[in-house]
PDB file of C-alpha atoms in Angstrom:
ATOM      1  CA  MET A   1     137.777  89.683 -87.584  1.00 52.00           C
ATOM      2  CA  ASN A   2     140.573  92.201 -87.231  1.00 62.00           C
ATOM      3  CA  ALA A   3     143.836  90.667 -88.505  1.00 75.00           C
ATOM      4  CA  GLY A   4     145.619  91.686 -85.286  1.00 81.00           C
ATOM      5  CA  TRP A   5     143.446  89.252 -83.320  1.00 84.00           C
ATOM      6  CA  ILE A   6     143.983  86.200 -85.531  1.00 86.00           C
ATOM      7  CA  PHE A   7     147.126  84.794 -83.867  1.00 84.00           C
ATOM      8  CA  PRO A   8     145.997  85.549 -80.291  1.00 89.00           C
ATOM      9  CA  PHE A   9     142.639  83.885 -81.034  1.00 88.00           C
ATOM     10  CA  ILE A  10     144.389  80.792 -82.433  1.00 84.00           C
ATOM     11  CA  ILE A  11     146.680  80.682 -79.392  1.00 86.00           C
ATOM     12  CA  LEU A  12     143.657  80.999 -77.097  1.00 90.00           C
ATOM     13  CA  GLY A  13     141.993  78.129 -78.980  1.00 88.00           C
ATOM     14  CA  GLY A  14     145.076  75.964 -78.479  1.00 85.00           C
ATOM     15  CA  ALA A  15     145.213  76.780 -74.783  1.00 88.00           C
ATOM     16  CA  LEU A  16     141.510  76.062 -74.400  1.00 89.00           C
ATOM     17  CA  GLN A  17     141.958  72.754 -76.231  1.00 87.00           C
ATOM     18  CA  THR A  18     144.136  71.597 -73.341  1.00 86.00           C
ATOM     19  CA  CYS A  19     141.508  72.721 -70.821  1.00 89.00           C
ATOM     20  CA  GLY A  20     138.793  71.050 -72.899  1.00 89.00           C
ATOM     21  CA  ALA A  21     140.639  67.736 -72.922  1.00 88.00           C
ATOM     22  CA  ALA A  22     140.941  67.826 -69.135  1.00 90.00           C
ATOM     23  CA  MET A  23     137.296  68.888 -68.757  1.00 93.00           C
ATOM     24  CA  ASN A  24     136.135  66.115 -71.087  1.00 91.00           C
ATOM     25  CA  GLY A  25     138.211  63.600 -69.159  1.00 92.00           C
ATOM     26  CA  GLN A  26     136.397  64.609 -65.971  1.00 94.00           C
ATOM     27  CA  LEU A  27     133.041  64.495 -67.792  1.00 95.00           C
ATOM     28  CA  ASN A  28     133.774  60.916 -68.847  1.00 94.00           C
ATOM     29  CA  LYS A  29     134.867  60.007 -65.322  1.00 95.00           C
ATOM     30  CA  SER A  30     131.684  61.496 -63.861  1.00 96.00           C
ATOM     31  CA  LEU A  31     129.280  59.984 -66.392  1.00 96.00           C
ATOM     32  CA  ALA A  32     131.087  56.606 -66.500  1.00 95.00           C
ATOM     33  CA  ASN A  33     130.175  56.030 -70.150  1.00 95.00           C
ATOM     34  CA  PRO A  34     132.362  57.546 -72.888  1.00 94.00           C
ATOM     35  CA  TYR A  35     129.524  57.476 -75.425  1.00 95.00           C
ATOM     36  CA  LEU A  36     127.186  59.351 -73.095  1.00 96.00           C
ATOM     37  CA  ALA A  37     129.963  61.800 -72.242  1.00 95.00           C
ATOM     38  CA  SER A  38     130.640  62.372 -75.955  1.00 93.00           C
ATOM     39  CA  THR A  39     126.944  62.927 -76.567  1.00 95.00           C
ATOM     40  CA  VAL A  40     126.699  65.461 -73.734  1.00 96.00           C
ATOM     41  CA  SER A  41     129.820  67.255 -74.960  1.00 93.00           C
ATOM     42  CA  PHE A  42     128.524  67.538 -78.512  1.00 93.00           C
ATOM     43  CA  LEU A  43     125.003  68.517 -77.432  1.00 96.00           C
ATOM     44  CA  VAL A  44     126.465  71.522 -75.621  1.00 95.00           C
ATOM     45  CA  ILE A  45     128.428  72.438 -78.760  1.00 93.00           C
ATOM     46  CA  THR A  46     125.384  71.905 -80.994  1.00 95.00           C
ATOM     47  CA  PHE A  47     123.099  74.093 -78.861  1.00 96.00           C
ATOM     48  CA  PHE A  48     125.772  76.792 -78.602  1.00 96.00           C
ATOM     49  CA  PHE A  49     126.216  77.057 -82.360  1.00 95.00           C
ATOM     50  CA  MET A  50     122.497  76.756 -83.055  1.00 96.00           C
ATOM     51  CA  ALA A  51     121.926  79.743 -80.766  1.00 97.00           C
ATOM     52  CA  LEU A  52     124.634  81.697 -82.601  1.00 96.00           C
ATOM     53  CA  PHE A  53     123.144  80.738 -85.959  1.00 96.00           C
ATOM     54  CA  PHE A  54     119.664  81.904 -84.925  1.00 96.00           C
ATOM     55  CA  ALA A  55     121.155  85.137 -83.569  1.00 97.00           C
ATOM     56  CA  VAL A  56     123.152  85.740 -86.783  1.00 95.00           C
ATOM     57  CA  PRO A  57     121.468  83.713 -89.562  1.00 91.00           C
ATOM     58  CA  HIS A  58     123.141  85.434 -92.503  1.00 91.00           C
ATOM     59  CA  PRO A  59     124.782  84.731 -94.845  1.00 94.00           C
ATOM     60  CA  LEU A  60     123.153  81.513 -95.942  1.00 94.00           C
ATOM     61  CA  PRO A  61     124.694  79.191 -98.540  1.00 94.00           C
ATOM     62  CA  THR A  62     123.524  79.459-102.115  1.00 95.00           C
ATOM     63  CA  ILE A  63     122.631  76.494-104.293  1.00 96.00           C
ATOM     64  CA  ALA A  64     125.940  77.082-106.096  1.00 96.00           C
ATOM     65  CA  ASN A  65     127.814  76.882-102.763  1.00 96.00           C
ATOM     66  CA  LEU A  66     126.159  73.561-101.996  1.00 95.00           C
ATOM     67  CA  ARG A  67     126.870  72.167-105.464  1.00 96.00           C
ATOM     68  CA  GLU A  68     130.558  73.101-105.181  1.00 96.00           C
ATOM     69  CA  MET A  69     130.929  71.608-101.704  1.00 95.00           C
ATOM     70  CA  PRO A  70     132.972  68.392-101.726  1.00 95.00           C
ATOM     71  CA  TRP A  71     131.187  65.345-100.344  1.00 95.00           C
ATOM     72  CA  TRP A  72     133.743  64.946 -97.565  1.00 94.00           C
ATOM     73  CA  ALA A  73     133.401  68.498 -96.200  1.00 93.00           C
ATOM     74  CA  VAL A  74     130.544  67.589 -93.844  1.00 92.00           C
ATOM     75  CA  PHE A  75     132.672  64.960 -92.078  1.00 92.00           C
ATOM     76  CA  GLY A  76     135.086  67.470 -90.484  1.00 89.00           C
ATOM     77  CA  GLY A  77     133.090  67.449 -87.260  1.00 89.00           C
ATOM     78  CA  LEU A  78     133.103  63.662 -87.138  1.00 90.00           C
ATOM     79  CA  VAL A  79     136.864  63.672 -87.605  1.00 89.00           C
ATOM     80  CA  GLY A  80     137.091  66.179 -84.743  1.00 87.00           C
ATOM     81  CA  ALA A  81     134.933  63.864 -82.654  1.00 90.00           C
ATOM     82  CA  VAL A  82     137.749  61.305 -82.732  1.00 90.00           C
ATOM     83  CA  GLN A  83     139.940  63.830 -80.916  1.00 88.00           C
ATOM     84  CA  VAL A  84     137.202  64.627 -78.407  1.00 88.00           C
ATOM     85  CA  PHE A  85     136.621  60.917 -77.749  1.00 91.00           C
ATOM     86  CA  ALA A  86     140.358  60.371 -77.332  1.00 90.00           C
ATOM     87  CA  GLY A  87     140.429  63.198 -74.807  1.00 88.00           C
ATOM     88  CA  LEU A  88     137.426  61.821 -72.956  1.00 89.00           C
ATOM     89  CA  THR A  89     138.875  58.348 -72.636  1.00 92.00           C
ATOM     90  CA  LEU A  90     142.660  58.804 -72.558  1.00 91.00           C
ATOM     91  CA  VAL A  91     143.660  62.146 -71.014  1.00 90.00           C
ATOM     92  CA  ASN A  92     143.240  60.824 -67.469  1.00 91.00           C
ATOM     93  CA  LYS A  93     145.450  57.844 -68.313  1.00 92.00           C
ATOM     94  CA  VAL A  94     148.388  59.764 -69.806  1.00 92.00           C
ATOM     95  CA  GLY A  95     147.974  63.308 -68.387  1.00 91.00           C
ATOM     96  CA  THR A  96     147.241  66.524 -70.244  1.00 89.00           C
ATOM     97  CA  GLY A  97     150.912  67.242 -70.989  1.00 89.00           C
ATOM     98  CA  ASN A  98     151.514  63.942 -72.749  1.00 91.00           C
ATOM     99  CA  PHE A  99     148.102  64.021 -74.400  1.00 91.00           C
ATOM    100  CA  MET A 100     148.550  67.517 -75.802  1.00 89.00           C
ATOM    101  CA  ALA A 101     152.185  66.954 -76.789  1.00 91.00           C
ATOM    102  CA  LEU A 102     151.146  63.982 -78.895  1.00 92.00           C
ATOM    103  CA  THR A 103     148.006  65.709 -80.199  1.00 91.00           C
ATOM    104  CA  VAL A 104     149.721  68.927 -81.210  1.00 88.00           C
ATOM    105  CA  SER A 105     152.713  67.194 -82.791  1.00 91.00           C
ATOM    106  CA  ALA A 106     150.482  64.810 -84.765  1.00 92.00           C
ATOM    107  CA  ALA A 107     148.337  67.751 -85.901  1.00 91.00           C
ATOM    108  CA  LEU A 108     151.331  69.841 -86.910  1.00 92.00           C
ATOM    109  CA  ILE A 109     153.095  67.089 -88.827  1.00 94.00           C
ATOM    110  CA  THR A 110     149.862  66.139 -90.598  1.00 94.00           C
ATOM    111  CA  SER A 111     149.254  69.800 -91.431  1.00 94.00           C
ATOM    112  CA  LEU A 112     152.670  70.024 -93.081  1.00 96.00           C
ATOM    113  CA  VAL A 113     151.757  67.081 -95.316  1.00 96.00           C
ATOM    114  CA  VAL A 114     148.279  68.475 -96.081  1.00 96.00           C
ATOM    115  CA  ASP A 115     149.778  71.863 -96.991  1.00 96.00           C
ATOM    116  CA  HIS A 116     152.594  70.328 -99.025  1.00 97.00           C
ATOM    117  CA  PHE A 117     150.258  68.281-101.227  1.00 97.00           C
ATOM    118  CA  GLY A 118     147.281  70.660-101.154  1.00 96.00           C
ATOM    119  CA  TRP A 119     144.901  68.004 -99.836  1.00 96.00           C
ATOM    120  CA  PHE A 120     141.312  69.002 -99.029  1.00 95.00           C
ATOM    121  CA  ARG A 121     141.557  71.875-101.521  1.00 95.00           C
ATOM    122  CA  MET A 122     144.102  73.744 -99.411  1.00 95.00           C
ATOM    123  CA  ASP A 123     146.583  76.085-101.039  1.00 96.00           C
ATOM    124  CA  ILE A 124     149.962  74.414-101.529  1.00 97.00           C
ATOM    125  CA  HIS A 125     152.673  75.431 -99.058  1.00 97.00           C
ATOM    126  CA  PRO A 126     155.703  73.206 -99.728  1.00 97.00           C
ATOM    127  CA  ILE A 127     157.653  71.578 -96.919  1.00 97.00           C
ATOM    128  CA  THR A 128     160.984  73.375 -96.625  1.00 97.00           C
ATOM    129  CA  LEU A 129     164.140  72.398 -94.780  1.00 97.00           C
ATOM    130  CA  THR A 130     163.231  74.955 -92.126  1.00 97.00           C
ATOM    131  CA  LYS A 131     159.794  73.396 -91.621  1.00 96.00           C
ATOM    132  CA  LEU A 132     161.328  69.928 -91.600  1.00 96.00           C
ATOM    133  CA  GLY A 133     163.845  71.059 -88.971  1.00 96.00           C
ATOM    134  CA  GLY A 134     161.002  72.466 -86.887  1.00 95.00           C
ATOM    135  CA  ALA A 135     159.155  69.150 -87.125  1.00 95.00           C
ATOM    136  CA  VAL A 136     162.266  67.285 -85.948  1.00 95.00           C
ATOM    137  CA  LEU A 137     162.614  69.693 -83.013  1.00 95.00           C
ATOM    138  CA  LEU A 138     158.925  69.221 -82.238  1.00 93.00           C
ATOM    139  CA  ILE A 139     159.259  65.438 -82.197  1.00 93.00           C
ATOM    140  CA  THR A 140     162.362  65.769 -80.004  1.00 95.00           C
ATOM    141  CA  GLY A 141     160.387  67.941 -77.598  1.00 93.00           C
ATOM    142  CA  VAL A 142     157.548  65.414 -77.511  1.00 92.00           C
ATOM    143  CA  VAL A 143     160.017  62.638 -76.674  1.00 92.00           C
ATOM    144  CA  PHE A 144     161.286  64.713 -73.731  1.00 93.00           C
ATOM    145  CA  ILE A 145     157.777  65.619 -72.573  1.00 91.00           C
ATOM    146  CA  THR A 146     156.395  62.079 -72.750  1.00 90.00           C
ATOM    147  CA  ARG A 147     159.362  60.353 -71.061  1.00 88.00           C
ATOM    148  CA  ARG A 148     158.743  59.210 -67.518  1.00 78.00           C
TER     149      ARG A 148
END
């Protein structure tokens, strides 16, 4: 991917995350069962990526890649499923603004901690006063957004 498209693609993903939460909330409302709605949501994702994999099957992992993979790496999707389930069941109760404000702030603050300590084999990026100030501003913004 061209480096000039990285930030716009990430921004698009963030914007679509808001749309996805609202869409999943409606899916849950229509199907009346959050477990069925989650299953439908993930089946669509699974078929989409299976089609992409069959269209572009290379590269494939080597035995060395698989041996070096940490045991917890395969659970990233399951962790993401918690967010999808939360969106399915809660976005209609709190609204997309509140839901995304809380989601994004929790993700950003957690990411600062993950980067600071290098968890999950991430490169270490220490928390600075500037980053800490940004987190405080973020939390302040969330308080304003979520107030009724």
